Each structure stands twice: as C-alpha cells, then as structure tokens.
mmCIF file of C-alpha atoms in Angstrom:
data_model
loop_
_atom_site.group_PDB
_atom_site.id
_atom_site.type_symbol
_atom_site.label_atom_id
_atom_site.label_comp_id
_atom_site.label_asym_id
_atom_site.label_seq_id
_atom_site.Cartn_x
_atom_site.Cartn_y
_atom_site.Cartn_z
ATOM 1 C CA UNK Y 982 90.205 114.827 67.309
ATOM 2 C CA UNK Y 983 88.113 117.924 68.264
ATOM 3 C CA UNK Y 984 86.453 118.637 71.631
ATOM 4 C CA UNK Y 985 84.132 121.691 72.530
ATOM 5 C CA UNK Y 986 83.135 121.401 76.188
ATOM 6 C CA UNK Y 987 82.210 123.729 78.971
ATOM 7 C CA UNK Y 988 82.739 123.145 82.504
ATOM 8 C CA UNK Y 989 80.172 121.726 84.462
ATOM 9 C CA UNK Y 990 79.657 122.248 88.629
ATOM 10 C CA UNK Y 991 81.041 119.982 90.927
ATOM 11 C CA UNK Y 992 84.636 119.113 92.239
ATOM 12 C CA UNK Y 993 85.777 116.271 89.755
ATOM 13 C CA UNK Y 994 83.745 117.687 86.651
ATOM 14 C CA UNK Y 995 86.275 120.902 86.187
ATOM 15 C CA UNK Y 996 88.605 118.581 84.666
ATOM 16 C CA UNK Y 997 86.179 117.054 82.444
ATOM 17 C CA UNK Y 998 86.860 119.463 79.338
ATOM 18 C CA UNK Y 999 90.277 117.370 78.976
ATOM 19 C CA UNK Y 1000 89.464 113.723 78.033
ATOM 20 C CA UNK Y 1001 90.439 111.051 80.693
ATOM 21 C CA UNK Y 1002 92.619 109.223 78.309
ATOM 22 C CA UNK Y 1003 95.240 112.241 78.220
ATOM 23 C CA UNK Y 1004 96.638 111.088 82.019
ATOM 24 C CA UNK Y 1005 96.363 111.181 85.413
ATOM 25 C CA UNK Y 1006 94.484 113.979 87.252
ATOM 26 C CA UNK Y 1007 93.014 115.188 90.655
ATOM 27 C CA UNK Y 1008 90.411 117.691 91.471
ATOM 28 C CA UNK Y 1009 90.325 119.430 94.636
ATOM 29 C CA UNK Y 1010 88.427 122.241 96.498
ATOM 30 C CA UNK Y 1011 90.770 125.106 94.912
ATOM 31 C CA UNK Y 1012 90.595 123.402 91.431
ATOM 32 C CA UNK Y 1013 92.427 120.482 89.861
ATOM 33 C CA UNK Y 1014 95.611 119.413 87.911
ATOM 34 C CA UNK Y 1015 96.327 116.929 84.993
ATOM 35 C CA UNK Y 1016 99.605 115.477 83.479
ATOM 36 C CA UNK Y 1017 98.174 115.338 79.925
ATOM 37 C CA UNK Y 1018 99.931 113.546 77.185
ATOM 38 C CA UNK Y 1019 98.096 113.903 73.836
ATOM 39 C CA UNK Y 1020 98.591 112.521 70.199
ATOM 40 C CA UNK Y 1021 98.134 115.113 67.463
ATOM 41 C CA UNK Y 1022 94.838 116.847 67.545
ATOM 42 C CA UNK Y 1023 92.707 119.944 68.278
ATOM 43 C CA UNK Y 1024 90.805 121.511 71.198
ATOM 44 C CA UNK Y 1025 88.135 124.130 71.453
ATOM 45 C CA UNK Y 1026 87.488 125.207 74.949
ATOM 46 C CA UNK Y 1027 85.420 127.511 76.806
ATOM 47 C CA UNK Y 1028 85.051 127.482 80.278
ATOM 48 C CA UNK Y 1029 83.673 129.007 83.593
ATOM 49 C CA UNK Y 1030 87.069 128.626 85.342
ATOM 50 C CA UNK Y 1031 90.433 129.615 84.577
ATOM 51 C CA UNK Y 1032 92.930 127.071 82.909
ATOM 52 C CA UNK Y 1033 96.709 127.245 82.356
ATOM 53 C CA UNK Y 1034 98.927 124.938 80.604
ATOM 54 C CA UNK Y 1035 102.586 124.498 81.352
ATOM 55 C CA UNK Y 1036 104.628 122.608 78.419
ATOM 56 C CA UNK Y 1037 107.003 119.865 79.767
ATOM 57 C CA UNK Y 1038 108.234 118.829 76.426
ATOM 58 C CA UNK Y 1039 109.156 121.229 73.591
ATOM 59 C CA UNK Y 1040 106.422 120.899 70.705
ATOM 60 C CA UNK Y 1041 106.739 122.937 67.366
ATOM 61 C CA UNK Y 1042 104.332 124.466 65.003
ATOM 62 C CA UNK Y 1043 101.270 125.048 67.704
ATOM 63 C CA UNK Y 1044 98.492 127.077 66.143
ATOM 64 C CA UNK Y 1045 96.337 128.637 68.798
ATOM 65 C CA UNK Y 1046 94.083 131.328 69.142
ATOM 66 C CA UNK Y 1047 92.551 133.031 72.323
ATOM 67 C CA UNK Y 1048 89.905 135.274 72.484
ATOM 68 C CA UNK Y 1049 90.226 135.913 68.912
ATOM 69 C CA UNK Y 1050 89.087 134.311 65.249
ATOM 70 C CA UNK Y 1051 92.758 134.599 64.342
ATOM 71 C CA UNK Y 1052 94.993 131.503 64.527
ATOM 72 C CA UNK Y 1053 98.573 132.090 65.536
ATOM 73 C CA UNK Y 1054 101.478 129.657 64.959
ATOM 74 C CA UNK Y 1055 104.450 129.160 67.490
ATOM 75 C CA UNK Y 1056 106.599 127.032 68.605
ATOM 76 C CA UNK Y 1057 106.541 126.196 72.315
ATOM 77 C CA UNK Y 1058 109.562 125.275 74.556
ATOM 78 C CA UNK Y 1059 109.803 123.242 77.674
ATOM 79 C CA UNK Y 1060 108.258 125.921 80.431
ATOM 80 C CA UNK Y 1061 106.042 127.776 77.604
ATOM 81 C CA UNK Y 1062 102.968 128.712 79.475
ATOM 82 C CA UNK Y 1063 99.434 129.336 78.291
ATOM 83 C CA UNK Y 1064 96.644 131.006 80.528
ATOM 84 C CA UNK Y 1065 92.966 130.832 79.485
ATOM 85 C CA UNK Y 1066 90.624 133.028 81.824
ATOM 86 C CA UNK Y 1067 87.403 132.154 82.362
ATOM 87 C CA UNK Y 1068 84.634 132.498 79.814
ATOM 88 C CA UNK Y 1069 87.386 133.251 76.973
ATOM 89 C CA UNK Y 1070 87.520 130.877 73.986
ATOM 90 C CA UNK Y 1071 90.426 128.897 73.401
ATOM 91 C CA UNK Y 1072 91.424 127.072 70.115
ATOM 92 C CA UNK Y 1073 94.560 124.835 69.886
ATOM 93 C CA UNK Y 1074 95.880 122.567 67.198
ATOM 94 C CA UNK Y 1075 99.102 120.629 67.163
ATOM 95 C CA UNK Y 1076 100.899 118.283 65.095
ATOM 96 C CA UNK Y 1077 102.614 116.170 67.441
ATOM 97 C CA UNK Y 1078 102.639 114.607 70.765
ATOM 98 C CA UNK Y 1079 102.191 117.117 73.554
ATOM 99 C CA UNK Y 1080 103.091 116.731 77.161
ATOM 100 C CA UNK Y 1081 102.001 119.495 79.660
ATOM 101 C CA UNK Y 1082 100.567 120.045 83.070
ATOM 102 C CA UNK Y 1083 97.325 121.495 82.845
ATOM 103 C CA UNK Y 1084 96.146 123.305 86.080
ATOM 104 C CA UNK Y 1085 92.241 124.375 86.557
ATOM 105 C CA UNK Y 1086 91.323 127.263 89.048
ATOM 106 C CA UNK Y 1087 87.912 127.650 90.287
ATOM 107 C CA UNK Y 1088 86.669 131.401 89.485
ATOM 108 C CA UNK Y 1089 85.290 131.629 93.057
ATOM 109 C CA UNK Y 1090 88.894 130.251 94.257
ATOM 110 C CA UNK Y 1091 90.820 133.181 92.514
ATOM 111 C CA UNK Y 1092 88.420 135.447 93.550
ATOM 112 C CA UNK Y 1093 88.850 134.434 97.268
ATOM 113 C CA UNK Y 1094 92.601 134.418 96.663
ATOM 114 C CA UNK Y 1095 92.604 138.021 95.314
ATOM 115 C CA UNK Y 1096 90.535 139.202 98.223
ATOM 116 C CA UNK Y 1097 92.551 137.288 101.032
ATOM 117 C CA UNK Y 1098 95.930 137.462 99.748
ATOM 118 C CA UNK Y 1099 96.199 140.603 97.795
ATOM 119 C CA UNK Y 1100 93.281 142.774 99.290
ATOM 120 C CA UNK Y 1101 91.848 142.998 95.722
ATOM 121 C CA UNK Y 1102 88.280 142.454 94.624
ATOM 122 C CA UNK Y 1103 87.712 141.001 91.109
ATOM 123 C CA UNK Y 1104 90.908 140.445 89.108
ATOM 124 C CA UNK Y 1105 91.261 139.685 85.395
ATOM 125 C CA UNK Y 1106 93.926 137.331 84.411
ATOM 126 C CA UNK Y 1107 96.110 138.881 81.576
ATOM 127 C CA UNK Y 1108 97.496 136.076 79.353
ATOM 128 C CA UNK Y 1109 101.156 136.614 77.910
ATOM 129 C CA UNK Y 1110 102.049 135.936 74.423
ATOM 130 C CA UNK Y 1111 101.945 132.321 72.955
ATOM 131 C CA UNK Y 1112 105.607 130.651 73.382
ATOM 132 C CA UNK Y 1113 106.526 132.627 76.721
ATOM 133 C CA UNK Y 1114 108.520 130.941 79.035
ATOM 134 C CA UNK Y 1115 108.013 130.684 82.908
ATOM 135 C CA UNK Y 1116 110.568 128.951 84.916
ATOM 136 C CA UNK Y 1117 108.522 129.533 87.960
ATOM 137 C CA UNK Y 1118 105.500 127.834 86.582
ATOM 138 C CA UNK Y 1119 107.642 125.135 85.056
ATOM 139 C CA UNK Y 1120 108.754 124.391 88.693
ATOM 140 C CA UNK Y 1121 104.959 124.206 89.987
ATOM 141 C CA UNK Y 1122 104.385 121.915 86.843
ATOM 142 C CA UNK Y 1123 107.043 119.608 87.736
ATOM 143 C CA UNK Y 1124 105.940 119.104 91.012
ATOM 144 C CA UNK Y 1125 102.623 118.612 90.338
ATOM 145 C CA UNK Y 1126 103.704 116.082 87.687
ATOM 146 C CA UNK Y 1127 105.898 113.983 90.133
ATOM 147 C CA UNK Y 1128 103.056 113.743 92.351
ATOM 148 C CA UNK Y 1129 100.182 112.725 90.007
ATOM 149 C CA UNK Y 1130 102.434 110.271 88.430
ATOM 150 C CA UNK Y 1131 103.939 108.285 91.373
ATOM 151 C CA UNK Y 1132 102.734 104.799 92.068
ATOM 152 C CA UNK Y 1133 100.700 105.691 95.217
ATOM 153 C CA UNK Y 1134 97.654 107.822 94.897
ATOM 154 C CA UNK Y 1135 98.571 111.507 95.124
ATOM 155 C CA UNK Y 1136 97.805 113.389 98.207
ATOM 156 C CA UNK Y 1137 94.734 115.677 97.897
ATOM 157 C CA UNK Y 1138 95.976 117.997 100.512
ATOM 158 C CA UNK Y 1139 99.574 118.565 98.783
ATOM 159 C CA UNK Y 1140 97.977 119.147 95.123
ATOM 160 C CA UNK Y 1141 95.798 121.563 96.799
ATOM 161 C CA UNK Y 1142 98.471 123.229 98.471
ATOM 162 C CA UNK Y 1143 100.460 123.567 95.294
ATOM 163 C CA UNK Y 1144 97.447 124.548 93.105
ATOM 164 C CA UNK Y 1145 97.029 127.642 96.037
ATOM 165 C CA UNK Y 1146 100.157 128.695 95.549
ATOM 166 C CA UNK Y 1147 100.202 128.636 91.453
ATOM 167 C CA UNK Y 1148 96.921 130.663 92.113
ATOM 168 C CA UNK Y 1149 98.706 133.331 93.876
ATOM 169 C CA UNK Y 1150 101.522 133.081 91.595
ATOM 170 C CA UNK Y 1151 99.204 133.839 88.550
ATOM 171 C CA UNK Y 1152 97.570 136.879 90.300
ATOM 172 C CA UNK Y 1153 101.199 138.241 91.226
ATOM 173 C CA UNK Y 1154 102.337 137.945 87.519
ATOM 174 C CA UNK Y 1155 99.505 137.612 85.270
ATOM 175 C CA UNK Y 1156 96.994 140.274 86.203
ATOM 176 C CA UNK Y 1157 96.584 143.826 87.464
ATOM 177 C CA UNK Y 1158 97.359 142.836 91.138
ATOM 178 C CA UNK Y 1159 100.488 144.764 92.382
ATOM 179 C CA UNK Y 1160 100.205 144.360 95.904
ATOM 180 C CA UNK Y 1161 102.518 141.416 97.475
ATOM 181 C CA UNK Y 1162 101.543 138.996 99.935
ATOM 182 C CA UNK Y 1163 103.155 139.773 103.276
ATOM 183 C CA UNK Y 1164 106.281 137.938 104.174
ATOM 184 C CA UNK Y 1165 106.306 135.269 106.969
ATOM 185 C CA UNK Y 1166 108.603 136.549 109.643
ATOM 186 C CA UNK Y 1167 107.349 135.289 112.984
ATOM 187 C CA UNK Y 1168 105.576 132.010 111.948
ATOM 188 C CA UNK Y 1169 102.052 130.835 113.592
ATOM 189 C CA UNK Y 1170 101.119 132.429 116.975
ATOM 190 C CA UNK Y 1171 101.193 130.005 120.002
ATOM 191 C CA UNK Y 1172 97.415 129.869 120.143
ATOM 192 C CA UNK Y 1173 97.195 129.269 116.306
ATOM 193 C CA UNK Y 1174 99.848 126.480 116.478
ATOM 194 C CA UNK Y 1175 98.116 125.042 119.176
ATOM 195 C CA UNK Y 1176 94.564 125.004 117.276
ATOM 196 C CA UNK Y 1177 95.772 123.742 114.169
ATOM 197 C CA UNK Y 1178 97.736 120.855 115.930
ATOM 198 C CA UNK Y 1179 94.865 119.664 118.048
ATOM 199 C CA UNK Y 1180 92.866 119.547 115.066
ATOM 200 C CA UNK Y 1181 95.452 117.736 112.951
ATOM 201 C CA UNK Y 1182 95.619 115.030 115.586
ATOM 202 C CA UNK Y 1183 92.016 114.745 116.038
ATOM 203 C CA UNK Y 1184 91.266 114.555 111.813
ATOM 204 C CA UNK Y 1185 94.532 113.449 110.326
ATOM 205 C CA UNK Y 1186 92.748 110.139 108.890
ATOM 206 C CA UNK Y 1187 90.125 112.003 106.955
ATOM 207 C CA UNK Y 1188 90.270 114.571 103.642
ATOM 208 C CA UNK Y 1189 90.850 118.090 104.407
ATOM 209 C CA UNK Y 1190 91.973 121.481 102.508
ATOM 210 C CA UNK Y 1191 94.328 124.052 102.913
ATOM 211 C CA UNK Y 1192 91.305 126.727 103.026
ATOM 212 C CA UNK Y 1193 89.920 124.625 105.967
ATOM 213 C CA UNK Y 1194 93.431 124.549 107.529
ATOM 214 C CA UNK Y 1195 94.133 127.929 107.220
ATOM 215 C CA UNK Y 1196 90.471 128.962 108.509
ATOM 216 C CA UNK Y 1197 91.248 127.110 111.674
ATOM 217 C CA UNK Y 1198 94.548 128.839 112.245
ATOM 218 C CA UNK Y 1199 93.038 132.334 111.418
ATOM 219 C CA UNK Y 1200 95.257 133.022 108.389
ATOM 220 C CA UNK Y 1201 94.979 133.304 104.607
ATOM 221 C CA UNK Y 1202 95.649 130.047 102.538
ATOM 222 C CA UNK Y 1203 99.093 131.396 101.085
ATOM 223 C CA UNK Y 1204 100.425 132.799 104.950
ATOM 224 C CA UNK Y 1205 99.217 129.569 106.383
ATOM 225 C CA UNK Y 1206 101.189 127.411 104.142
ATOM 226 C CA UNK Y 1207 104.590 129.226 104.706
ATOM 227 C CA UNK Y 1208 103.765 130.097 108.391
ATOM 228 C CA UNK Y 1209 102.863 126.335 109.279
ATOM 229 C CA UNK Y 1210 105.801 125.216 107.333
ATOM 230 C CA UNK Y 1211 108.070 127.510 109.117
ATOM 231 C CA UNK Y 1212 106.514 126.673 112.665
ATOM 232 C CA UNK Y 1213 106.581 122.910 112.385
ATOM 233 C CA UNK Y 1214 109.600 122.414 109.951
ATOM 234 C CA UNK Y 1215 107.608 120.744 107.192
ATOM 235 C CA UNK Y 1216 104.439 121.731 104.968
ATOM 236 C CA UNK Y 1217 101.079 120.510 106.136
ATOM 237 C CA UNK Y 1218 100.739 117.577 103.865
ATOM 238 C CA UNK Y 1219 103.888 116.004 105.194
ATOM 239 C CA UNK Y 1220 102.903 116.629 108.622
ATOM 240 C CA UNK Y 1221 99.507 114.958 108.299
ATOM 241 C CA UNK Y 1222 101.306 111.911 106.256
ATOM 242 C CA UNK Y 1223 103.702 111.509 109.140
ATOM 243 C CA UNK Y 1224 100.823 111.129 111.458
ATOM 244 C CA UNK Y 1225 99.137 108.408 109.707
ATOM 245 C CA UNK Y 1226 101.902 106.140 109.418
ATOM 246 C CA UNK Y 1227 102.820 106.539 112.845
ATOM 247 C CA UNK Y 1228 99.320 105.727 113.738
ATOM 248 C CA UNK Y 1229 99.289 102.959 111.268
ATOM 249 C CA UNK Y 1230 102.252 101.583 113.033
ATOM 250 C CA UNK Y 1231 100.727 101.345 116.381
ATOM 251 C CA UNK Y 1232 97.520 99.733 114.884
ATOM 252 C CA UNK Y 1233 99.719 96.984 113.336
ATOM 253 C CA UNK Y 1234 100.252 95.864 116.858
ATOM 254 C CA UNK Y 1235 97.029 94.643 116.922
ATOM 255 C CA UNK Y 1236 96.887 91.344 115.236
ATOM 256 C CA UNK Y 1237 92.719 91.513 115.317
ATOM 257 C CA UNK Y 1238 93.256 94.101 112.443
ATOM 258 C CA UNK Y 1239 94.039 92.916 108.855
ATOM 259 C CA UNK Y 1240 96.767 95.336 107.437
ATOM 260 C CA UNK Y 1241 93.803 96.416 105.135
ATOM 261 C CA UNK Y 1242 91.468 97.597 107.780
ATOM 262 C CA UNK Y 1243 95.085 99.483 109.262
ATOM 263 C CA UNK Y 1244 95.269 101.018 105.893
ATOM 264 C CA UNK Y 1245 91.635 102.174 106.270
ATOM 265 C CA UNK Y 1246 91.407 103.327 109.292
ATOM 266 C CA UNK Y 1247 94.750 105.353 109.206
ATOM 267 C CA UNK Y 1248 93.340 107.538 106.169
ATOM 268 C CA UNK Y 1249 95.209 105.256 103.235
ATOM 269 C CA UNK Y 1250 93.223 104.383 100.388
ATOM 270 C CA UNK Y 1251 94.051 100.752 100.299
ATOM 271 C CA UNK Y 1252 96.522 98.085 101.658
ATOM 272 C CA UNK Y 1253 98.924 98.686 98.915
ATOM 273 C CA UNK Y 1254 99.000 102.457 99.269
ATOM 274 C CA UNK Y 1255 99.789 101.929 102.747
ATOM 275 C CA UNK Y 1256 102.683 99.518 102.140
ATOM 276 C CA UNK Y 1257 104.186 101.892 99.069
ATOM 277 C CA UNK Y 1258 103.957 105.198 101.312
ATOM 278 C CA UNK Y 1259 105.614 103.377 104.468
ATOM 279 C CA UNK Y 1260 108.125 101.645 102.262
ATOM 280 C CA UNK Y 1261 109.094 104.915 100.814
ATOM 281 C CA UNK Y 1262 109.066 106.972 103.910
ATOM 282 C CA UNK Y 1263 109.909 104.835 106.833
ATOM 283 C CA UNK Y 1264 111.631 101.914 104.691
ATOM 284 C CA UNK Y 1265 109.688 99.210 105.977
ATOM 285 C CA UNK Y 1266 106.529 97.557 105.021
ATOM 286 C CA UNK Y 1267 103.593 96.537 107.273
ATOM 287 C CA UNK Y 1268 104.277 93.119 106.733
ATOM 288 C CA UNK Y 1269 107.903 93.525 108.008
ATOM 289 C CA UNK Y 1270 106.466 95.557 110.987
ATOM 290 C CA UNK Y 1271 104.210 92.687 112.059
ATOM 291 C CA UNK Y 1272 107.110 90.004 111.763
ATOM 292 C CA UNK Y 1273 109.143 91.652 114.169
ATOM 293 C CA UNK Y 1274 106.273 92.318 116.801
#
C-alpha cells in the first residue's frame, strides 16, 4: 500500500492524508485526531501542517526516514512518538499491523499557540530520534482514543481541548521554546467567569471551540482550559454536556416533541446519541424519563 498526498485546506481535509479505512477520526478548529489501525504497508507524506503519531501497540522493524533519503530501522514500543513538522517529507514502511494515535496540528494554530502561550514567534518543531518513548504523549493519545472509539459521537470541544494541550506540550518539549506557560493561581476573574457562563448558557446547543471560548474569557487557550476547570470544577466540555442534558430533561416534559426532536434541540446529533449520553452520565434514558412523568 503506497500513499503520497499533501494536506488540502479546509477543516476535515487536514486528515485526508490517512485513509478513512484506518479508523475513526475527528477534525477540529485546531487540527484533528485519528485512531489508526493499519495492516502492513508503507506511506510517504509531505503536508503543509504538523503531524505526530504515538504508538498504542508495539511494532517491530519499522523502517522510516524524515527529511532524508536514508531509511532507518527501529522497534517502536508503546508510547513511541514520531513528530513530522510541516513541509518535511516523511516515509515509513511496516511489516506488521500497527496501531497509533495520529494528531494533526494546523500550522497557523501552532504559531498562534507559540505566540499566545509562550510569547514566541515562529517556532520549529524538533523531532526526537525514532523509537523515543514519551509517556505523557501516550496519555494524551489514550484519552483521544477513548473519545474517538466510544459508542456515542466524540465531543468536538473535548477533542479540540486535548489537541490544544498536546500542541502546547509539543512546543514545550520538542521545539526551541523555553518559556513555560504561567501556572493558574487564581482561576477566572469574576467578570470573565460571568461572561463565559452567560455565553455558554445562551449557546450550549451549538458547536464551539476552545479558541472561541478563550477569546470571550480574555485568556489564552491553555490558560483558559485550566482556569475554567479551577473555577467551575470541571473542564469546559463537561460543563457544556451537563447543560445539554439538563435542557433535554426539561424538554422531555413536553409530549408534543419527539425524543429525536428533543435530541436535536439540545445539541445532540441523534436520538441514539442523546440516549447513550444520558444513560452514561445520568443513569437513565429519555424513554424512562417520559415514563415517569
């Protein structure tokens, strides 16, 4: 199997360099993520955006090259990370089924993170040696895999949050960036908390991004995620999910609405999505709620 593609513009097309058959994926404003399981094969990739892959299962005798004509052979244990900067050609060949979590980061998004979080301009990623294990990157990969492979559709806000944090992590650990993001000491100010709360209560049924919410709060994306969690006791995606579920429960009291209509009005993709999420987080289904009314 041979592929050679470049990333096209557009939100979903950033992930088109990896075949859809590889596994579930989600594109976000920041980039995208794929849980990929691929049979023995090969790949040649040069893209206008940044890519990182973290091995979720061990693989032996991978041959790869990054920005070079010379192929290197290495064994990749669980947690091995490969970073491919934008516009750098990467080639790989593998002789057994490989499972990894692939994260794509838009070039403009990484530049924005470098400016906002580290007060730096253009930052070049510095890939580690093939076979390097990164346990923190593995944790990000495991969280993304769980979200992408669950029964209900993945939360775009949650995936976007993880990609944002992963981007900051790459800047801190695999670039010339030395400045550390400021620690959260006091959380959101009262005014910022009020603004973001009012916005979420008015817009929780629609899709939103971390960058959008951070701008409303007047904070950088990294600082916003941590400050919001400190202030409200849960991360943004969980707060939004709770608002949607509570609204759905209220709408279920109106028998003129079908459960499918309740799901749509509450921000869920389908009746089955609402049912799965409500069962998971409230230990009850929409049908059971209606039976009790």
